[in-house]
C-alpha atoms as one frame of an Amber mdcrd trajectory, in Angstrom:
protein
 126.226 123.681  93.435 125.756 119.918  92.962 122.541 117.907  92.654 122.464
 117.069  96.374 122.648 120.738  97.291 120.053 121.619  94.672 117.527 118.998
  95.784 117.977 119.757  99.475 117.939 123.538  98.962 114.815 125.026 100.559
 113.250 121.546 100.728 112.919 121.660 104.501 110.673 124.722 104.171 108.422
 123.175 101.521 105.596 120.713 102.031 104.931 117.882  99.549 101.450 119.336
  99.275 100.209 122.362  97.322  96.652 122.797  98.514  94.840 119.975  96.750
  97.784 119.405  94.426 101.313 118.014  94.639 104.678 119.718  95.009 106.587
 118.180  92.103 109.743 120.231  92.553 111.963 117.618  94.278 110.973 115.020
  91.688 111.435 117.201  88.634 114.845 118.356  89.907 116.070 114.770  89.982
 114.436 113.756  86.694 115.725 116.785  84.787 119.258 116.370  86.100 119.158
 112.666  85.259 118.323 113.287  81.598 120.662 116.274  81.156 123.468 116.066
  83.745 123.264 119.865  83.684 122.962 121.671  87.030 122.453 125.084  85.408
 119.468 123.791  83.441 117.927 122.451  86.655 118.578 125.749  88.443 116.813
 127.641  85.650 113.862 125.271  85.860 113.653 125.687  89.638 113.449 129.452
  89.184 110.631 128.999  86.657 108.744 126.595  88.945 108.976 128.827  92.010
 107.779 131.812  89.990 104.735 129.950  88.663 103.594 127.641  91.473 102.729
 128.234  95.106 104.122 125.523  97.359 102.679 125.072 100.848 105.228 125.866
 103.544 105.770 123.465 106.408 104.279 124.316 109.770 106.694 125.445 112.459
 104.298 124.532 115.265 102.947 121.000 115.225 101.890 118.266 117.604 104.167
 115.434 118.613 103.299 111.858 117.660 104.430 108.593 119.212 104.311 106.262
 116.188 104.288 106.182 112.403 100.906 104.433 112.520  99.447 107.549 114.098
 100.397 109.487 110.944  99.178 106.996 108.363  97.040 108.726 105.746  97.017
 112.065 107.608  98.688 114.727 105.489  98.084 117.295 108.227 100.651 115.379
 110.314 103.468 115.678 107.757 105.672 117.789 110.034 104.907 115.609 113.054
 105.756 112.450 111.129 109.020 113.858 109.784 110.032 114.911 113.265 109.236
 111.415 114.575 111.281 109.718 111.855 114.298 111.887 112.588 114.189 111.565
 116.349 112.688 108.186 117.195 113.938 105.508 114.812 116.686 104.442 117.199
 119.462 102.447 115.599 117.462 101.670 112.458 119.098 103.072 109.307 117.065
 105.053 106.801 117.329 102.140 104.352 115.955  99.773 106.988 113.127 102.176
 107.773 112.165 102.433 104.101 112.191  98.637 103.829 110.130  98.103 106.969
 107.596 100.742 105.900 107.156  99.410 102.367 106.939  95.837 103.622 104.247
  96.818 106.116 102.283  99.108 103.795 102.737  97.922 100.183  99.057  98.526
  99.384  99.726 102.267  99.533 101.933 102.465  96.453  99.205 104.075  94.330
  98.464 106.789  96.916  98.046 110.281  95.529  98.006 109.036  91.925 101.306
 107.168  92.544 103.068 110.402  93.540 104.098 109.093  96.963 105.938 106.088
  95.532 107.437 108.183  92.713 108.941 110.720  95.094 110.279 107.955  97.330
 111.845 106.168  94.355 113.527 109.344  93.105 114.791 110.052  96.610 116.274
 106.565  96.924 117.832 106.733  93.464 119.440 110.035  94.409 120.540 108.725
  97.812 122.245 105.771  96.169 124.334 108.308  94.230 124.956 110.661  97.151
 124.314 109.733 100.792 123.919 113.437 101.618 120.412 113.102 100.156 119.274
 111.239 103.273 117.062 114.232 104.285 115.181 113.893 100.982 114.612 110.182
 101.668 113.229 111.128 105.087 110.911 113.708 103.537 109.792 111.328 100.789
 109.105 108.519 103.259 107.102 110.931 105.395 105.073 111.825 102.313 104.463
 108.126 101.591 103.160 107.613 105.123 101.032 110.738 105.479  99.662 110.460
 101.923  98.727 106.795 102.384  95.592 105.474 100.675  95.130 101.729 100.533
  94.639  99.891  97.250  93.741  96.259  96.629  95.229  93.066  95.192  93.568
  90.903  92.528  94.039  87.139  92.729  93.110  85.863  89.253  96.209  85.242
  87.122  96.325  85.412  83.342  99.028  85.026  80.701 100.502  88.290  79.390
  99.251  87.445  75.878  95.681  87.695  77.236  95.892  91.157  78.785  94.255
  93.148  75.969  91.295  90.772  75.632  90.803  90.626  79.399  91.049  94.402
  79.758  88.485  94.906  77.019  86.092  92.673  78.953  86.522  94.799  82.071
  85.988  97.956  80.040  82.756  96.639  78.545  81.275  95.310  81.790  78.066
  97.237  82.500  78.766  97.757  86.210  82.292  99.046  85.681  81.281 101.187
  82.708  78.622 102.907  84.811  81.218 103.716  87.458  83.669 105.004  84.846
  81.078 107.276  83.223  79.602 108.565  86.484  80.133 112.050  87.894  82.041
 110.736  90.898  85.595 111.839  91.616  88.511 109.540  90.836  88.794 108.617
  94.496  85.092 107.857  94.781  85.238 105.680  91.670  88.167 103.722  93.109
  86.288 103.105  96.355  83.264 101.932  94.364  85.387  99.518  92.309  87.318
  98.190  95.287  84.068  97.558  97.172  82.652  95.477  94.309  83.034  91.724
  94.830  82.404  91.280  91.112  85.293  93.632  90.317  87.711  91.958  92.719
  86.779  88.590  91.245  87.003  89.691  87.591  90.184  91.747  87.835  93.483
  90.120  86.910  97.192  90.031  87.558  99.832  88.682  85.184 101.611  85.363
  85.491 105.375  85.049  85.286 108.465  86.841  86.422 109.293  90.555  86.387
 109.669  90.884  82.605 106.339  89.154  81.923 104.494  91.292  84.464 106.070
  94.566  83.339 105.703  93.982  79.599 102.177  92.679  80.146 100.953  95.773
  81.983 102.761  98.054  79.527 100.703  96.444  76.737  97.739  98.207  78.361
  99.345 101.335  79.772 101.106 102.443  76.589  98.086 102.525  74.238  95.916
 103.901  77.059  98.306 106.838  77.314  99.064 107.496  73.658  95.363 107.322
  72.769  94.530 109.991  75.347  97.556 111.922  76.722  95.643 111.459  79.969
  97.471 112.469  83.146  96.161 109.443  85.063  97.556 107.045  82.456 100.829
 108.972  82.511 101.205 108.527  86.259 100.548 104.819  85.989 103.620 104.596
  83.734 105.818 106.772  85.948 104.533 104.826  88.958 105.606 101.552  87.359
 109.184 102.768  87.014 109.127 103.892  90.651 108.063 100.446  91.860 110.832
  98.835  89.805 113.408 101.287  91.191 112.431 100.247  94.730 112.388  96.504
  94.046 115.063  95.733  96.648 113.039  97.460  99.363 109.929  95.290  99.130
 109.446  92.004 100.943 107.930  90.236  97.924 108.599  92.154  94.721 106.463
  89.821  92.574 103.439  90.482  94.786 104.148  94.215  94.701 104.072  94.118
  90.894 100.672  92.440  91.243  99.531  95.222  93.588 100.745  97.734  91.036
  98.821  95.955  88.262  95.661  95.930  90.378  95.856  99.608  91.244  96.973
 100.758  87.786  94.120  98.925  86.053  91.722 100.365  88.614  92.936 103.894
  87.966  92.533 103.386  84.207  88.985 102.154  84.688  88.013 105.470  86.286
  88.782 107.421  83.102  86.112 108.184  80.514  88.619 108.504  77.651  90.087
 105.041  78.204  90.995 103.302  74.935  93.568 100.545  74.453  93.201 100.084
  70.710  96.519  99.713  68.910  97.738 102.657  66.873 100.350 102.776  64.129
 103.390 104.140  65.905 106.027 106.255  64.243 109.299 106.486  66.148 111.640
 109.241  65.110 114.928 110.366  66.574 117.464 108.844  68.910 117.015 108.765
  72.654 119.533 111.592  72.964 117.444 113.737  70.625 114.191 112.895  72.396
 115.605 113.573  75.863 117.031 116.887  74.686 113.601 117.945  73.436 111.987
 116.842  76.690 114.547 118.775  78.729 113.416 121.991  77.025 109.860 121.489
  78.244 108.412 123.512  81.095 105.917 120.749  81.826 106.847 118.722  84.908
 105.085 115.638  83.593 106.848 115.684  80.231 110.214 115.776  81.995 109.298
 112.975  84.407 107.817 110.854  81.617 111.001 111.219  79.577 113.084 110.040
  82.525 110.692 107.141  83.143 110.522 105.962  79.537 114.288 105.949  79.135
 114.765 104.014  82.393 112.128 101.451  81.415 113.526 101.166  77.893 117.026
 100.500  79.214 115.646  97.663  81.337 113.063  96.068  79.029 113.744  97.351
  75.477 110.073  98.071  74.753 110.256 100.264  71.655 106.907 102.011  72.063
 108.254 103.712  75.190 110.231 105.923  72.824 107.089 106.639  70.858 104.912
 107.740  73.778 107.393 110.316  75.070 108.018 111.528  71.521 104.280 111.919
  71.009 103.931 113.733  74.321 106.574 116.219  73.209 104.928 116.725  69.819
 101.517 117.294  71.392 103.003 119.836  73.759 104.689 121.718  70.935 101.434
 121.810  68.944  99.258 123.121  71.764
């Protein structure tokens, strides 16, 4: 069995949804194979996952739809949307459909705590290695559409050297602090922030090209994560790598990085344990050693974070990326 067969195996029967949670199996298959190149290890993990998690099965009876727009943000139409994509896209290739969808709906990249964009990125990365993974791209794109929740885009630009000071100001603002410390759900907090004119005016994006924007937002995301081991902060980091992996599919990649910054900062500002104070970091071990440790984990997020950190490190050489995955592994071992 190869990775294409493993990812596609049983995937048609499984929904991307698990009740109120997410089916991570297609994503963790790709991430684990990418850091190990070991099919048997992935097969063993799949067996563990299926024995410990209940994945929703796709419906066999579902209504027909006449457009993708009809499915936008409606997870109950997953099967209908997938059927439409496979039977009504005409002469458009799957690559063209991904491009047209992301160019039309870039504000949805943070949907489902960035899971929709992460699965789509993994699917595309796999498809670029093996075109037989087209069905996974179709499923991932369907998930992006049916899981759609719209974010926002800040307009105020700052230099990347100012990000910590500016973020601290947002964290200390009375209005935003009240929202963060309220009993509302994450989604309710996001709606409250996005509906605040003060928030949209005070929020910031980062000036410069890709490297400035990525390194600037990582200056916030990395300490936010290693100060908390918070799952929301973790998904902001894995979501960043997904956006970068899909850069050729967006109409204006620089603007998409700004959308990512807006939505990532907003997600952070919903978390009560948010802290971006610098810590003394201690980096031990080579990447090979760290990835080997991560590959032994049973935690889907540890595996995906390891894949993400290595990919981001290869592109931007930010050394603390090695530290945060190493710390994640150590915390897991000590639990």
